């Protein structure tokens, strides 16, 4: 295996880690108005991901940076051809991060409701558009001989990619609901289990159809195996969730996300962006890669710093591993106005 293949594998691992960790973040955000019937319950939901959501987004930054450094032509073609959906994802993620920080700054129900809407929007849009984007990456786009995408935005809204967007949305919501059942107590835990069971059935249907279509499009014996693992573990997650075994259910949905991501990257390889005009125009791990010297330097950097990042993030999850409920949320208080300030 040469360094081109090694870095394709590492980028696949980074995206799988991102979807695994940020996936339940997105699910929690989408479920905020569904499971958060009161301000205290919404604070419980947000506190389950509060210590980890920004660390989870590091996986996206590293994945994008690794793509830029290891496969610059893939990065350039991808970000120019997918400009509008990726811009929408970026805006949604920025708005979501601001909402997490700002919703508690003013003691106003209207203020908090507006920022809660921003959290839902900032979670829903990426959950859908990442599936659409990766559906198009696997399916291929209209690359010409110069590796320029000559297709338009409407071309990205094809049935296969739209099914991919529906699949990631339902899968992330199921993953997030199972995470909430694992991390909370009382009525929220019971409601999260009910939501996971209901949405999970729809996720099984969507994911089964999308992975089967992927297998027909670009699959082989290996992708068939990973697709079966993804489907089987998702069904196992629903069974464990129904039995009240949230830890096993979350482990199963985690394996589902990893196996589904592996299926997409295995179906893509050795291409990194196929051409629908002519297979000879496709970007591959060979013609899109950086120089061998660049890849060697990147490899040493990855070997040195990746264990540090993994240990730190693992420690964060261990520290905040316990369940929380409404009894752990202190009453909301607002800071008194400065002396002499007029009250509104």
mmCIF file of C-alpha atoms in Angstrom:
data_model
loop_
_atom_site.group_PDB
_atom_site.id
_atom_site.type_symbol
_atom_site.label_atom_id
_atom_site.label_comp_id
_atom_site.label_asym_id
_atom_site.label_seq_id
_atom_site.Cartn_x
_atom_site.Cartn_y
_atom_site.Cartn_z
ATOM 1 C CA UNK A 1 0.000 0.000 0.000
ATOM 2 C CA UNK A 2 1.502 3.357 -1.055
ATOM 3 C CA UNK A 3 1.034 6.654 0.763
ATOM 4 C CA UNK A 4 -1.753 7.698 -1.618
ATOM 5 C CA UNK A 5 -3.828 4.752 -0.435
ATOM 6 C CA UNK A 6 -2.818 5.304 3.178
ATOM 7 C CA UNK A 7 -4.097 8.869 3.111
ATOM 8 C CA UNK A 8 -7.299 7.874 1.350
ATOM 9 C CA UNK A 9 -7.835 5.416 4.208
ATOM 10 C CA UNK A 10 -7.000 8.050 6.837
ATOM 11 C CA UNK A 11 -9.416 10.549 5.288
ATOM 12 C CA UNK A 12 -12.109 7.857 5.322
ATOM 13 C CA UNK A 13 -11.388 7.259 9.030
ATOM 14 C CA UNK A 14 -11.632 10.990 9.752
ATOM 15 C CA UNK A 15 -15.002 11.279 8.011
ATOM 16 C CA UNK A 16 -16.246 8.164 9.770
ATOM 17 C CA UNK A 17 -15.192 9.640 13.126
ATOM 18 C CA UNK A 18 -16.872 12.921 12.269
ATOM 19 C CA UNK A 19 -20.172 11.286 11.324
ATOM 20 C CA UNK A 20 -20.022 9.045 14.405
ATOM 21 C CA UNK A 21 -19.500 11.907 16.869
ATOM 22 C CA UNK A 22 -21.163 14.851 15.174
ATOM 23 C CA UNK A 23 -23.980 12.580 14.052
ATOM 24 C CA UNK A 24 -25.505 12.317 17.514
ATOM 25 C CA UNK A 25 -24.901 16.076 17.990
ATOM 26 C CA UNK A 26 -27.027 16.728 14.917
ATOM 27 C CA UNK A 27 -29.644 14.304 16.181
ATOM 28 C CA UNK A 28 -29.881 16.051 19.540
ATOM 29 C CA UNK A 29 -30.206 19.433 17.813
ATOM 30 C CA UNK A 30 -32.990 18.232 15.521
ATOM 31 C CA UNK A 31 -34.838 16.678 18.484
ATOM 32 C CA UNK A 32 -34.575 19.809 20.646
ATOM 33 C CA UNK A 33 -38.199 20.961 20.037
ATOM 34 C CA UNK A 34 -39.488 17.375 20.106
ATOM 35 C CA UNK A 35 -38.052 16.215 23.443
ATOM 36 C CA UNK A 36 -37.535 19.623 25.059
ATOM 37 C CA UNK A 37 -41.051 20.502 26.150
ATOM 38 C CA UNK A 38 -39.868 22.984 28.775
ATOM 39 C CA UNK A 39 -36.863 25.268 29.174
ATOM 40 C CA UNK A 40 -35.404 22.953 31.815
ATOM 41 C CA UNK A 41 -35.737 19.933 29.535
ATOM 42 C CA UNK A 42 -34.127 21.821 26.663
ATOM 43 C CA UNK A 43 -31.225 22.711 28.951
ATOM 44 C CA UNK A 44 -30.872 19.020 29.812
ATOM 45 C CA UNK A 45 -30.680 18.130 26.118
ATOM 46 C CA UNK A 46 -28.096 20.812 25.401
ATOM 47 C CA UNK A 47 -26.038 19.850 28.428
ATOM 48 C CA UNK A 48 -25.668 16.297 27.127
ATOM 49 C CA UNK A 49 -23.627 17.596 24.182
ATOM 50 C CA UNK A 50 -22.381 20.877 25.670
ATOM 51 C CA UNK A 51 -18.943 19.588 26.744
ATOM 52 C CA UNK A 52 -18.227 17.725 23.487
ATOM 53 C CA UNK A 53 -19.922 19.282 20.452
ATOM 54 C CA UNK A 54 -17.079 21.667 19.577
ATOM 55 C CA UNK A 55 -14.483 18.915 19.990
ATOM 56 C CA UNK A 56 -16.513 16.715 17.642
ATOM 57 C CA UNK A 57 -16.273 19.374 14.926
ATOM 58 C CA UNK A 58 -12.479 19.132 15.035
ATOM 59 C CA UNK A 59 -12.846 15.912 13.041
ATOM 60 C CA UNK A 60 -14.412 17.895 10.187
ATOM 61 C CA UNK A 61 -11.624 20.486 10.229
ATOM 62 C CA UNK A 62 -8.937 17.810 10.182
ATOM 63 C CA UNK A 63 -10.727 15.841 7.442
ATOM 64 C CA UNK A 64 -10.983 18.939 5.238
ATOM 65 C CA UNK A 65 -7.379 19.913 5.976
ATOM 66 C CA UNK A 66 -6.111 16.414 5.230
ATOM 67 C CA UNK A 67 -8.026 16.379 1.945
ATOM 68 C CA UNK A 68 -6.526 19.743 0.978
ATOM 69 C CA UNK A 69 -2.977 18.625 1.771
ATOM 70 C CA UNK A 70 -3.091 15.009 0.538
ATOM 71 C CA UNK A 71 -5.386 15.383 -2.490
ATOM 72 C CA UNK A 72 -5.391 19.069 -3.484
ATOM 73 C CA UNK A 73 -7.057 18.508 -6.851
ATOM 74 C CA UNK A 74 -9.865 16.536 -5.206
ATOM 75 C CA UNK A 75 -10.297 19.360 -2.687
ATOM 76 C CA UNK A 76 -10.330 22.065 -5.374
ATOM 77 C CA UNK A 77 -12.777 20.267 -7.658
ATOM 78 C CA UNK A 78 -15.017 19.242 -4.783
ATOM 79 C CA UNK A 79 -15.265 22.657 -3.156
ATOM 80 C CA UNK A 80 -15.799 24.468 -6.444
ATOM 81 C CA UNK A 81 -18.369 22.033 -7.844
ATOM 82 C CA UNK A 82 -20.210 21.680 -4.506
ATOM 83 C CA UNK A 83 -19.866 25.336 -3.576
ATOM 84 C CA UNK A 84 -23.496 26.136 -2.698
ATOM 85 C CA UNK A 85 -24.312 23.067 -0.545
ATOM 86 C CA UNK A 86 -20.973 23.309 1.268
ATOM 87 C CA UNK A 87 -21.557 27.023 1.872
ATOM 88 C CA UNK A 88 -24.975 26.227 3.345
ATOM 89 C CA UNK A 89 -23.376 23.624 5.610
ATOM 90 C CA UNK A 90 -20.742 26.115 6.746
ATOM 91 C CA UNK A 91 -23.317 28.830 7.482
ATOM 92 C CA UNK A 92 -25.464 26.329 9.387
ATOM 93 C CA UNK A 93 -22.516 25.129 11.500
ATOM 94 C CA UNK A 94 -21.471 28.708 12.311
ATOM 95 C CA UNK A 95 -25.027 29.672 13.275
ATOM 96 C CA UNK A 96 -25.347 26.539 15.403
ATOM 97 C CA UNK A 97 -22.121 27.261 17.282
ATOM 98 C CA UNK A 98 -23.161 30.847 17.965
ATOM 99 C CA UNK A 99 -26.570 29.658 19.165
ATOM 100 C CA UNK A 100 -25.027 27.289 21.720
ATOM 101 C CA UNK A 101 -23.044 30.162 23.189
ATOM 102 C CA UNK A 102 -25.656 32.935 22.995
ATOM 103 C CA UNK A 103 -28.976 31.315 23.962
ATOM 104 C CA UNK A 104 -28.315 31.746 27.694
ATOM 105 C CA UNK A 105 -26.950 35.292 27.551
ATOM 106 C CA UNK A 106 -30.318 37.028 27.943
ATOM 107 C CA UNK A 107 -33.121 36.036 30.328
ATOM 108 C CA UNK A 108 -35.843 36.142 27.682
ATOM 109 C CA UNK A 109 -38.062 33.344 26.389
ATOM 110 C CA UNK A 110 -38.231 34.939 22.953
ATOM 111 C CA UNK A 111 -34.429 35.244 22.815
ATOM 112 C CA UNK A 112 -33.962 31.590 23.733
ATOM 113 C CA UNK A 113 -36.646 30.403 21.282
ATOM 114 C CA UNK A 114 -34.946 32.196 18.400
ATOM 115 C CA UNK A 115 -31.589 30.648 19.217
ATOM 116 C CA UNK A 116 -33.232 27.247 19.653
ATOM 117 C CA UNK A 117 -34.541 27.577 16.096
ATOM 118 C CA UNK A 118 -30.995 28.347 14.994
ATOM 119 C CA UNK A 119 -29.776 25.155 16.703
ATOM 120 C CA UNK A 120 -32.441 23.102 14.918
ATOM 121 C CA UNK A 121 -31.604 24.724 11.570
ATOM 122 C CA UNK A 122 -27.861 24.346 12.155
ATOM 123 C CA UNK A 123 -28.319 20.644 12.906
ATOM 124 C CA UNK A 124 -30.930 19.762 10.275
ATOM 125 C CA UNK A 125 -29.222 21.328 7.254
ATOM 126 C CA UNK A 126 -25.828 19.579 7.643
ATOM 127 C CA UNK A 127 -27.518 16.291 8.539
ATOM 128 C CA UNK A 128 -29.272 16.338 5.166
ATOM 129 C CA UNK A 129 -26.647 17.985 2.970
ATOM 130 C CA UNK A 130 -23.749 15.764 4.040
ATOM 131 C CA UNK A 131 -25.736 12.800 2.750
ATOM 132 C CA UNK A 132 -26.504 14.628 -0.494
ATOM 133 C CA UNK A 133 -22.836 15.578 -0.911
ATOM 134 C CA UNK A 134 -21.468 12.093 -0.333
ATOM 135 C CA UNK A 135 -24.172 10.598 -2.519
ATOM 136 C CA UNK A 136 -22.911 12.739 -5.377
ATOM 137 C CA UNK A 137 -19.269 11.942 -4.595
ATOM 138 C CA UNK A 138 -19.963 8.216 -4.875
ATOM 139 C CA UNK A 139 -22.279 8.545 -7.881
ATOM 140 C CA UNK A 140 -19.949 10.925 -9.668
ATOM 141 C CA UNK A 141 -20.314 14.357 -11.239
ATOM 142 C CA UNK A 142 -19.815 15.816 -14.710
ATOM 143 C CA UNK A 143 -16.020 16.175 -14.729
ATOM 144 C CA UNK A 144 -14.441 17.133 -18.035
ATOM 145 C CA UNK A 145 -10.904 16.381 -19.231
ATOM 146 C CA UNK A 146 -9.547 19.298 -17.158
ATOM 147 C CA UNK A 147 -11.213 17.887 -14.019
ATOM 148 C CA UNK A 148 -13.692 20.766 -13.891
ATOM 149 C CA UNK A 149 -17.240 20.066 -12.808
ATOM 150 C CA UNK A 150 -19.377 21.331 -15.688
ATOM 151 C CA UNK A 151 -22.645 20.315 -14.027
ATOM 152 C CA UNK A 152 -24.923 22.662 -12.136
ATOM 153 C CA UNK A 153 -26.484 22.733 -8.693
ATOM 154 C CA UNK A 154 -29.661 21.052 -9.952
ATOM 155 C CA UNK A 155 -27.577 18.072 -11.095
ATOM 156 C CA UNK A 156 -26.639 17.459 -7.465
ATOM 157 C CA UNK A 157 -30.319 16.990 -6.569
ATOM 158 C CA UNK A 158 -30.600 13.578 -8.201
ATOM 159 C CA UNK A 159 -32.688 10.771 -6.626
ATOM 160 C CA UNK A 160 -29.697 8.798 -5.348
ATOM 161 C CA UNK A 161 -28.159 11.797 -3.586
ATOM 162 C CA UNK A 162 -31.515 12.914 -2.150
ATOM 163 C CA UNK A 163 -32.026 9.414 -0.743
ATOM 164 C CA UNK A 164 -28.558 9.760 0.780
ATOM 165 C CA UNK A 165 -29.612 13.001 2.457
ATOM 166 C CA UNK A 166 -32.760 11.378 3.865
ATOM 167 C CA UNK A 167 -30.683 8.429 5.096
ATOM 168 C CA UNK A 168 -28.141 10.539 6.969
ATOM 169 C CA UNK A 169 -30.912 12.637 8.521
ATOM 170 C CA UNK A 170 -32.860 9.633 9.814
ATOM 171 C CA UNK A 171 -29.705 7.810 10.880
ATOM 172 C CA UNK A 172 -28.349 10.809 12.801
ATOM 173 C CA UNK A 173 -31.709 11.441 14.495
ATOM 174 C CA UNK A 174 -31.847 7.791 15.568
ATOM 175 C CA UNK A 175 -28.231 7.963 16.753
ATOM 176 C CA UNK A 176 -28.982 11.166 18.676
ATOM 177 C CA UNK A 177 -32.143 9.772 20.275
ATOM 178 C CA UNK A 178 -30.256 6.687 21.472
ATOM 179 C CA UNK A 179 -27.508 8.956 22.819
ATOM 180 C CA UNK A 180 -30.092 10.987 24.759
ATOM 181 C CA UNK A 181 -31.615 7.813 26.173
ATOM 182 C CA UNK A 182 -28.123 6.810 27.301
ATOM 183 C CA UNK A 183 -27.289 10.198 28.841
ATOM 184 C CA UNK A 184 -30.545 11.257 30.538
ATOM 185 C CA UNK A 185 -32.940 10.121 33.229
ATOM 186 C CA UNK A 186 -36.683 10.247 33.816
ATOM 187 C CA UNK A 187 -39.251 11.316 31.210
ATOM 188 C CA UNK A 188 -36.642 12.529 28.728
ATOM 189 C CA UNK A 189 -35.017 9.110 28.698
ATOM 190 C CA UNK A 190 -38.354 7.396 28.075
ATOM 191 C CA UNK A 191 -39.322 9.832 25.327
ATOM 192 C CA UNK A 192 -35.911 9.489 23.656
ATOM 193 C CA UNK A 193 -36.282 5.710 23.573
ATOM 194 C CA UNK A 194 -39.722 6.047 21.977
ATOM 195 C CA UNK A 195 -38.402 8.444 19.335
ATOM 196 C CA UNK A 196 -35.431 6.186 18.607
ATOM 197 C CA UNK A 197 -37.773 3.257 18.056
ATOM 198 C CA UNK A 198 -40.058 5.149 15.696
ATOM 199 C CA UNK A 199 -37.452 7.025 13.666
ATOM 200 C CA UNK A 200 -35.195 3.978 13.665
ATOM 201 C CA UNK A 201 -37.704 1.966 11.637
ATOM 202 C CA UNK A 202 -37.731 4.683 8.970
ATOM 203 C CA UNK A 203 -33.914 4.800 9.126
ATOM 204 C CA UNK A 204 -33.719 1.044 8.464
ATOM 205 C CA UNK A 205 -35.866 1.435 5.337
ATOM 206 C CA UNK A 206 -33.967 4.478 4.012
ATOM 207 C CA UNK A 207 -30.511 3.119 4.806
ATOM 208 C CA UNK A 208 -31.358 -0.271 3.348
ATOM 209 C CA UNK A 209 -32.517 1.317 0.098
ATOM 210 C CA UNK A 210 -29.536 3.677 -0.129
ATOM 211 C CA UNK A 211 -26.928 0.994 0.567
ATOM 212 C CA UNK A 212 -28.607 -1.406 -1.861
ATOM 213 C CA UNK A 213 -28.544 1.305 -4.542
ATOM 214 C CA UNK A 214 -24.875 1.944 -3.740
ATOM 215 C CA UNK A 215 -24.161 -1.745 -4.153
ATOM 216 C CA UNK A 216 -25.839 -1.774 -7.568
ATOM 217 C CA UNK A 217 -24.037 1.411 -8.596
ATOM 218 C CA UNK A 218 -20.450 0.674 -7.539
ATOM 219 C CA UNK A 219 -20.467 -2.237 -5.132
ATOM 220 C CA UNK A 220 -18.486 -5.457 -4.840
ATOM 221 C CA UNK A 221 -18.235 -8.307 -2.356
ATOM 222 C CA UNK A 222 -16.480 -6.143 0.256
ATOM 223 C CA UNK A 223 -19.023 -3.314 0.130
ATOM 224 C CA UNK A 224 -21.797 -5.907 0.310
ATOM 225 C CA UNK A 225 -20.300 -7.134 3.584
ATOM 226 C CA UNK A 226 -20.010 -3.674 5.151
ATOM 227 C CA UNK A 227 -23.543 -2.804 3.998
ATOM 228 C CA UNK A 228 -24.910 -5.938 5.651
ATOM 229 C CA UNK A 229 -23.046 -5.039 8.865
ATOM 230 C CA UNK A 230 -24.566 -1.530 8.786
ATOM 231 C CA UNK A 231 -28.088 -2.855 8.299
ATOM 232 C CA UNK A 232 -27.744 -5.627 10.883
ATOM 233 C CA UNK A 233 -26.331 -3.375 13.602
ATOM 234 C CA UNK A 234 -29.082 -0.795 13.025
ATOM 235 C CA UNK A 235 -31.718 -3.475 13.560
ATOM 236 C CA UNK A 236 -29.785 -4.674 16.625
ATOM 237 C CA UNK A 237 -29.786 -1.113 17.961
ATOM 238 C CA UNK A 238 -33.578 -0.955 17.763
ATOM 239 C CA UNK A 239 -33.878 -4.279 19.583
ATOM 240 C CA UNK A 240 -31.492 -3.161 22.341
ATOM 241 C CA UNK A 241 -33.265 0.176 22.615
ATOM 242 C CA UNK A 242 -36.627 -1.540 23.048
ATOM 243 C CA UNK A 243 -35.122 -3.699 25.807
ATOM 244 C CA UNK A 244 -33.794 -0.611 27.635
ATOM 245 C CA UNK A 245 -30.146 -1.445 26.947
ATOM 246 C CA UNK A 246 -29.123 2.027 25.833
ATOM 247 C CA UNK A 247 -25.390 1.359 26.016
ATOM 248 C CA UNK A 248 -25.619 -1.556 23.593
ATOM 249 C CA UNK A 249 -28.026 0.402 21.414
ATOM 250 C CA UNK A 250 -25.608 3.326 21.157
ATOM 251 C CA UNK A 251 -22.705 0.975 20.385
ATOM 252 C CA UNK A 252 -24.797 -0.590 17.629
ATOM 253 C CA UNK A 253 -25.768 2.748 16.029
ATOM 254 C CA UNK A 254 -22.110 3.772 16.229
ATOM 255 C CA UNK A 255 -21.097 0.646 14.296
ATOM 256 C CA UNK A 256 -23.888 1.383 11.808
ATOM 257 C CA UNK A 257 -22.508 4.858 11.095
ATOM 258 C CA UNK A 258 -18.950 3.521 10.754
ATOM 259 C CA UNK A 259 -19.981 0.629 8.502
ATOM 260 C CA UNK A 260 -22.151 2.844 6.285
ATOM 261 C CA UNK A 261 -19.297 5.351 5.855
ATOM 262 C CA UNK A 262 -16.886 2.516 5.099
ATOM 263 C CA UNK A 263 -19.295 1.244 2.443
ATOM 264 C CA UNK A 264 -19.289 4.616 0.671
ATOM 265 C CA UNK A 265 -15.503 4.989 0.674
ATOM 266 C CA UNK A 266 -14.927 1.391 -0.388
ATOM 267 C CA UNK A 267 -17.397 1.848 -3.237
ATOM 268 C CA UNK A 268 -15.554 5.028 -4.247
ATOM 269 C CA UNK A 269 -11.987 3.598 -4.236
ATOM 270 C CA UNK A 270 -9.702 3.932 -6.228
ATOM 271 C CA UNK A 271 -11.566 7.010 -7.418
ATOM 272 C CA UNK A 272 -11.934 10.045 -5.213
ATOM 273 C CA UNK A 273 -14.435 11.745 -7.541
ATOM 274 C CA UNK A 274 -15.751 9.766 -10.523
ATOM 275 C CA UNK A 275 -16.710 11.451 -13.785
ATOM 276 C CA UNK A 276 -20.128 10.741 -15.267
ATOM 277 C CA UNK A 277 -18.927 11.989 -18.678
ATOM 278 C CA UNK A 278 -16.008 9.609 -19.170
ATOM 279 C CA UNK A 279 -14.309 7.299 -16.632
ATOM 280 C CA UNK A 280 -10.952 8.507 -17.969
ATOM 281 C CA UNK A 281 -11.742 11.983 -16.584
ATOM 282 C CA UNK A 282 -12.224 10.711 -13.029
ATOM 283 C CA UNK A 283 -10.067 11.902 -10.159
ATOM 284 C CA UNK A 284 -8.276 9.000 -8.498
ATOM 285 C CA UNK A 285 -5.971 8.449 -5.557
ATOM 286 C CA UNK A 286 -3.109 8.688 -8.055
ATOM 287 C CA UNK A 287 -3.835 11.700 -10.261
ATOM 288 C CA UNK A 288 -5.307 13.838 -7.461
ATOM 289 C CA UNK A 289 -2.570 13.232 -4.853
ATOM 290 C CA UNK A 290 0.177 15.519 -3.583
ATOM 291 C CA UNK A 291 3.856 14.742 -4.054
ATOM 292 C CA UNK A 292 5.331 11.763 -2.165
ATOM 293 C CA UNK A 293 7.442 14.139 -0.053
ATOM 294 C CA UNK A 294 4.333 16.032 1.103
ATOM 295 C CA UNK A 295 2.594 12.790 2.004
ATOM 296 C CA UNK A 296 5.632 11.589 3.995
ATOM 297 C CA UNK A 297 5.731 14.807 6.041
ATOM 298 C CA UNK A 298 1.983 14.570 6.675
ATOM 299 C CA UNK A 299 2.336 10.966 7.785
ATOM 300 C CA UNK A 300 4.926 11.817 10.444
ATOM 301 C CA UNK A 301 2.776 14.691 11.714
ATOM 302 C CA UNK A 302 -0.256 12.407 11.918
ATOM 303 C CA UNK A 303 1.708 9.726 13.793
ATOM 304 C CA UNK A 304 2.901 12.295 16.331
ATOM 305 C CA UNK A 305 -0.318 14.192 17.054
ATOM 306 C CA UNK A 306 -3.225 11.813 16.414
ATOM 307 C CA UNK A 307 -2.744 9.830 19.668
ATOM 308 C CA UNK A 308 -2.738 13.086 21.664
ATOM 309 C CA UNK A 309 -6.032 14.197 20.134
ATOM 310 C CA UNK A 310 -7.637 10.795 20.690
ATOM 311 C CA UNK A 311 -6.507 10.632 24.314
ATOM 312 C CA UNK A 312 -7.769 14.122 25.072
ATOM 313 C CA UNK A 313 -11.146 13.542 23.463
ATOM 314 C CA UNK A 314 -11.498 10.167 25.141
ATOM 315 C CA UNK A 315 -10.723 11.797 28.509
ATOM 316 C CA UNK A 316 -13.422 14.424 27.859
ATOM 317 C CA UNK A 317 -16.064 11.783 27.252
ATOM 318 C CA UNK A 318 -14.978 9.880 30.340
ATOM 319 C CA UNK A 319 -15.253 12.953 32.587
ATOM 320 C CA UNK A 320 -18.776 13.753 31.330
ATOM 321 C CA UNK A 321 -19.996 10.167 31.145
ATOM 322 C CA UNK A 322 -22.781 10.303 33.767
ATOM 323 C CA UNK A 323 -26.486 10.706 33.126
ATOM 324 C CA UNK A 324 -28.215 14.015 33.794
ATOM 325 C CA UNK A 325 -31.838 14.988 34.372
ATOM 326 C CA UNK A 326 -33.970 17.993 35.195
ATOM 327 C CA UNK A 327 -32.950 17.654 38.858
ATOM 328 C CA UNK A 328 -29.378 18.556 37.893
ATOM 329 C CA UNK A 329 -30.319 21.831 36.181
ATOM 330 C CA UNK A 330 -30.164 24.873 38.480
ATOM 331 C CA UNK A 331 -32.807 27.584 38.130
ATOM 332 C CA UNK A 332 -32.082 30.150 35.432
ATOM 333 C CA UNK A 333 -30.834 33.428 36.834
ATOM 334 C CA UNK A 334 -30.025 36.700 35.146
ATOM 335 C CA UNK A 335 -27.280 39.064 36.211
ATOM 336 C CA UNK A 336 -28.474 42.259 37.946
ATOM 337 C CA UNK A 337 -28.192 45.442 35.898
ATOM 338 C CA UNK A 338 -25.304 47.802 36.644
ATOM 339 C CA UNK A 339 -25.902 50.470 39.277
ATOM 340 C CA UNK A 340 -27.838 53.357 37.838
ATOM 341 C CA UNK A 341 -28.844 51.509 34.675
ATOM 342 C CA UNK A 342 -32.418 51.940 33.505
ATOM 343 C CA UNK A 343 -34.561 48.829 33.537
ATOM 344 C CA UNK A 344 -36.333 48.014 30.270
#
